[in-house]
Structure formats: C-alpha cells, structure tokens
C-alpha cells in the first residue's frame, strides 16, 4: 500500500492514456494519490480527478514560476477552494531561481501570502524549492510555517538542509533522482531522514526513475523509488510502504 504524494496526472502528456496510467498505478500497489494543482489552468482539472477517483486527493496553490500572474483575486479563489473535502494541502508553492520567469521579489510575496493562507485554513504546505535553499528557509521561519508544516517536495539538497527542514516541521519528499547513480548526496539523505518524516513521490510526468530516466514518468514508478529507498535503508519494502503511507495520511489528515 503506497502513497504517491506528488504527481501531475492531469498534465496533457497523459491525455491519450490517463485511465491506463491510473490502472497501472493501482496494479503497482498505489492506494492513495495526491495530484497537484498549481495555477488557474491545472487546479480545476486536478480537483476533477479527485472528484472522479475515490483514492485521489488534490492540492491548490500558485507555482513560483507563475508568481508574476498571481493576483489578489487568485488568492481569494484559492481560499474558497480549501473548503473542498478533497483539497488536503496548499501547494505547490515556494521559490524557483532556476527558471527566470518571475522576479524574486514577486515570488517572495506570493510565497508569503500562501503560507499565511495555509495557516489561516490550517492546511499543510507543499514546497517547491529550486536553487533557493537560503531564502526558502528564511521565509518559512519569518512566516512561522512550522505552525502547519508540510513537505519539501522533490528534495535535492544535503543532509544538513534536510535536518533544518525537519526542525521546521517539514517532511522530506523523495522521488526518482534517488535511483540515479550520480546522486550520492540524495541517497545519503534517503538513508538519514527520520523514518517518520519520509514521503514518496514521482512528480510525474517529470523525473522518471531508473531505468526510465529521460522518459515520461508515471505514478506506478513510486514502487521503484520505494524499492531503492528500502534497499538503501536495509529494510523491507512492505515496512517502508506502510510507514510512508502512514506519514502521508497523518500529514494530509486523511482518515
């Protein structure tokens, strides 16, 4: 019983075979799926997936790459959606210094507004952090994001940063790159993260694990990520699946 905590199955890359992709996920032992809505285009279709499939849930948020387009009306809209019983998190939100699509000051402002929203509606936060470790941590501290906590999605930093995130009440989401031979630091994180703070994710259709690296990722591959982490931690796959599913259900308040 695995919990996929971050996927984009409403992405157009799945338009031709979405039902088959979801069936393969079920066959691979994925019992819960959190699909991510992150702007005006993706949120409605993500909610629709959650309404269609009983084992789907969704988040709502504004991605940092799109921060420049976020208006006050959009924040009000996000707030209105949080009453939906399948909306379990605010995200993905955060900072992205790799893609130069939104000025840093605007990213910071939209990030802060959404942390404040998460605290207001008492939902955990899904953090997107690309090349912005110092500013992400600083803003989380200044906004007291530890009050709601959340997950550092697609974690790619080192053990020291992982420990700092955990001290702020955040769990660590590990995806496909942990299976890559050239990611020893992430493998070390996967071994060292406290078991009760570990979450599994694919970020599909992106970042497919070995042996599918460079191809379209899909939720069924959570199992490959779980197998790699179980091997690194020298524990059984069933135990890892049970613990990480329990962690996700607790964080996202799923009974």
Coordinates of C-alpha atoms in Angstrom, one line a residue:
X1 CA 0.0 0.0 0.0
X2 CA 1.9 3.0 -1.3
X3 CA 1.0 6.7 -1.2
X4 CA 2.0 8.9 -4.2
X5 CA 2.3 12.3 -2.6
X6 CA 3.1 14.4 -5.7
X7 CA 2.0 13.9 -9.3
X8 CA 0.6 15.8 -12.2
X9 CA -1.7 13.2 -13.8
X10 CA -3.9 16.0 -15.3
X11 CA -0.9 17.0 -17.4
X12 CA -1.6 16.9 -21.2
X13 CA 1.1 14.3 -21.5
X14 CA -1.4 11.8 -20.1
X15 CA -4.4 12.9 -22.3
X16 CA -4.1 9.8 -24.6
X17 CA -3.8 7.2 -21.9
X18 CA -4.7 8.6 -18.5
X19 CA -7.0 5.8 -17.4
X20 CA -4.4 3.2 -18.3
X21 CA -1.8 5.1 -16.3
X22 CA -4.0 5.2 -13.3
X23 CA -4.8 1.5 -13.7
X24 CA -1.0 0.7 -13.8
X25 CA -0.6 2.7 -10.6
X26 CA -3.3 0.7 -8.9
X27 CA -1.8 -2.6 -10.1
X28 CA 1.6 -1.4 -8.7
X29 CA 0.1 -1.1 -5.2
X30 CA -0.5 2.6 -5.1
X31 CA -3.6 3.1 -2.8
X32 CA -3.5 6.9 -2.4
X33 CA -2.6 9.6 -5.0
X34 CA -2.2 13.4 -4.3
X35 CA -2.4 15.3 -7.6
X36 CA -1.1 18.8 -7.6
X37 CA -2.9 21.9 -8.8
X38 CA -0.6 24.9 -9.1
X39 CA -2.3 27.6 -11.3
X40 CA -5.5 28.7 -12.9
X41 CA -5.2 26.0 -15.6
X42 CA -4.3 23.0 -13.5
X43 CA -6.3 23.4 -10.4
X44 CA -9.8 22.7 -11.9
X45 CA -8.6 19.6 -13.7
X46 CA -6.8 18.4 -10.5
X47 CA -10.0 18.8 -8.5
X48 CA -11.9 17.0 -11.2
X49 CA -9.6 14.0 -10.9
X50 CA -10.0 14.0 -7.1
X51 CA -13.8 14.0 -7.6
X52 CA -13.7 11.2 -10.1
X53 CA -11.5 8.7 -8.3
X54 CA -12.1 7.9 -4.6
X55 CA -8.3 7.4 -3.9
X56 CA -7.3 10.7 -5.4
X57 CA -6.7 13.9 -3.4
X58 CA -5.6 17.4 -4.6
X59 CA -3.7 20.4 -3.5
X60 CA -4.3 24.0 -4.6
X61 CA -1.6 26.7 -4.9
X62 CA 0.3 29.0 -7.1
X63 CA 3.7 27.8 -8.5
X64 CA 6.6 30.2 -8.2
X65 CA 7.3 30.1 -11.9
X66 CA 3.8 31.6 -12.4
X67 CA 4.0 34.1 -9.5
X68 CA 4.0 37.1 -11.8
X69 CA 0.5 36.2 -12.9
X70 CA -0.9 35.8 -9.4
X71 CA -3.4 38.4 -8.3
X72 CA -5.3 39.2 -5.2
X73 CA -8.4 37.6 -6.8
X74 CA -6.4 34.4 -7.3
X75 CA -5.5 34.2 -3.6
X76 CA -9.2 34.7 -2.7
X77 CA -10.1 31.9 -5.2
X78 CA -7.5 29.6 -3.6
X79 CA -9.0 30.3 -0.2
X80 CA -12.5 29.5 -1.5
X81 CA -11.3 26.1 -2.8
X82 CA -9.8 25.0 0.5
X83 CA -13.3 24.1 1.8
X84 CA -13.5 21.2 -0.7
X85 CA -13.2 17.9 1.1
X86 CA -10.6 16.6 -1.3
X87 CA -8.3 19.6 -1.0
X88 CA -5.7 18.5 1.5
X89 CA -2.8 20.9 1.1
X90 CA -1.6 24.3 -0.2
X91 CA 0.9 23.8 -3.0
X92 CA 3.0 23.6 -4.7
X93 CA 4.3 26.9 -3.6
X94 CA 7.8 28.3 -3.0
X95 CA 10.8 29.7 -4.9
X96 CA 12.4 28.8 -8.2
X97 CA 15.6 30.6 -9.1
X98 CA 16.4 28.3 -12.0
X99 CA 13.7 29.4 -14.4
X100 CA 13.8 33.2 -14.9
X101 CA 10.0 33.6 -15.3
X102 CA 9.0 35.6 -12.2
X103 CA 11.1 38.3 -10.4
X104 CA 12.4 37.1 -7.0
X105 CA 10.5 39.9 -5.1
X106 CA 7.2 38.8 -6.6
X107 CA 8.0 35.1 -5.9
X108 CA 8.7 36.0 -2.2
X109 CA 5.4 38.0 -1.9
X110 CA 3.2 35.3 -3.4
X111 CA 5.0 32.6 -1.3
X112 CA 4.4 34.6 1.9
X113 CA 0.7 35.2 1.0
X114 CA 0.2 31.4 0.5
X115 CA 2.0 30.5 3.7
X116 CA -0.4 32.9 5.5
X117 CA -3.3 31.3 3.7
X118 CA -2.2 27.8 4.7
X119 CA -2.1 28.9 8.4
X120 CA -5.5 30.6 8.1
X121 CA -7.2 27.4 6.7
X122 CA -4.9 25.0 8.7
X123 CA -3.6 23.0 5.8
X124 CA 0.0 21.7 5.3
X125 CA 2.2 23.3 2.6
X126 CA 3.9 21.6 -0.4
X127 CA 7.2 23.4 -1.0
X128 CA 8.8 23.8 -4.5
X129 CA 12.4 24.8 -4.0
X130 CA 14.8 25.1 -6.8
X131 CA 18.2 26.7 -6.2
X132 CA 16.8 28.8 -3.4
X133 CA 17.6 27.0 -0.1
X134 CA 18.5 30.0 2.0
X135 CA 15.6 32.2 1.0
X136 CA 13.1 29.3 1.4
X137 CA 14.2 28.6 4.9
X138 CA 14.3 32.3 5.8
X139 CA 10.8 32.9 4.6
X140 CA 9.4 29.8 6.3
X141 CA 11.0 30.9 9.6
X142 CA 9.8 34.5 9.2
X143 CA 6.2 33.4 8.4
X144 CA 6.2 30.7 11.1
X145 CA 5.3 28.0 8.6
X146 CA 6.1 25.4 11.3
X147 CA 2.6 26.0 12.6
X148 CA 1.2 23.9 9.8
X149 CA 4.3 22.1 8.4
X150 CA 4.2 20.3 5.2
X151 CA 6.6 18.6 2.8
X152 CA 9.8 19.7 0.9
X153 CA 8.8 18.3 -2.5
X154 CA 11.4 16.7 -4.7
X155 CA 14.1 17.2 -2.1
X156 CA 17.5 17.7 -3.7
X157 CA 19.7 19.3 -1.0
X158 CA 22.0 17.7 1.6
X159 CA 21.6 16.1 5.0
X160 CA 22.2 19.4 6.9
X161 CA 19.5 21.2 4.9
X162 CA 17.2 18.2 5.4
X163 CA 17.7 18.4 9.2
X164 CA 16.9 22.2 9.1
X165 CA 13.7 21.5 7.2
X166 CA 12.6 18.8 9.7
X167 CA 13.3 21.3 12.6
X168 CA 10.6 23.5 11.0
X169 CA 8.0 20.7 11.0
X170 CA 8.5 19.7 7.3
X171 CA 8.7 16.2 5.9
X172 CA 11.0 15.2 3.1
X173 CA 9.6 14.1 -0.3
X174 CA 12.0 11.9 -2.3
X175 CA 11.4 11.0 -5.9
X176 CA 13.1 9.4 -8.9
X177 CA 16.5 11.0 -8.7
X178 CA 17.3 8.9 -5.7
X179 CA 17.7 6.0 -8.1
X180 CA 20.3 7.7 -10.2
X181 CA 23.9 6.6 -9.8
X182 CA 25.2 10.2 -9.9
X183 CA 23.1 11.3 -6.8
X184 CA 25.1 10.1 -3.8
X185 CA 24.1 13.1 -1.7
X186 CA 20.4 12.3 -2.2
X187 CA 21.0 8.6 -1.4
X188 CA 22.6 9.7 1.9
X189 CA 19.5 11.9 2.6
X190 CA 17.3 8.9 1.9
X191 CA 19.3 6.8 4.4
X192 CA 19.4 9.5 7.1
X193 CA 16.0 11.1 7.1
X194 CA 14.0 10.1 10.2
X195 CA 11.6 7.4 9.0
X196 CA 8.6 9.3 10.3
X197 CA 9.5 12.3 8.1
X198 CA 9.9 10.4 4.8
X199 CA 7.4 10.7 1.9
X200 CA 7.4 9.1 -1.5
X201 CA 6.6 10.9 -4.8
X202 CA 7.2 10.8 -8.5
X203 CA 6.5 14.4 -9.8
X204 CA 5.3 12.6 -12.9
X205 CA 5.4 13.2 -15.8
X206 CA 8.9 14.6 -14.8
X207 CA 12.0 13.0 -13.3
X208 CA 11.4 9.3 -14.1
X209 CA 13.5 6.9 -12.0
X210 CA 16.0 4.4 -13.4
X211 CA 15.5 2.5 -15.7
X212 CA 13.1 5.0 -17.3
X213 CA 15.3 8.1 -16.8
X214 CA 14.6 10.6 -19.6
X215 CA 11.2 9.1 -20.5
X216 CA 7.7 10.1 -19.3
X217 CA 7.4 9.4 -15.6
X218 CA 4.2 7.9 -14.1
X219 CA 2.7 7.2 -10.7
X220 CA 3.3 3.4 -10.9
X221 CA 7.0 4.1 -10.6
X222 CA 6.6 5.1 -6.9
X223 CA 7.2 1.4 -6.4
X224 CA 10.7 1.7 -7.9
X225 CA 11.5 4.7 -5.7
X226 CA 10.3 2.8 -2.6
X227 CA 12.4 -0.3 -3.6
X228 CA 15.5 1.9 -3.9
X229 CA 15.0 3.6 -0.5
X230 CA 14.2 0.3 1.2
X231 CA 17.5 -1.1 -0.2
X232 CA 19.4 2.0 1.0
X233 CA 17.9 1.7 4.5
X234 CA 18.3 -2.1 4.6
X235 CA 14.6 -2.6 5.4
X236 CA 11.7 -4.4 3.8
X237 CA 9.6 -2.8 1.0
X238 CA 6.3 -3.6 2.9
X239 CA 7.5 -1.9 6.0
X240 CA 8.7 1.2 4.1
X241 CA 5.4 1.3 2.3
X242 CA 3.4 1.0 5.5
X243 CA 5.4 3.7 7.3
X244 CA 5.5 6.3 4.4
X245 CA 1.7 5.8 3.8
X246 CA 1.0 6.4 7.5
X247 CA 3.2 9.5 7.4
X248 CA 1.3 10.9 4.4
X249 CA -2.1 10.2 5.8
X250 CA -1.2 11.9 9.0
X251 CA 0.2 15.0 7.3
X252 CA -2.7 15.4 4.9
X253 CA -5.3 14.5 7.5
X254 CA -6.7 11.5 5.5
X255 CA -8.6 9.0 7.6

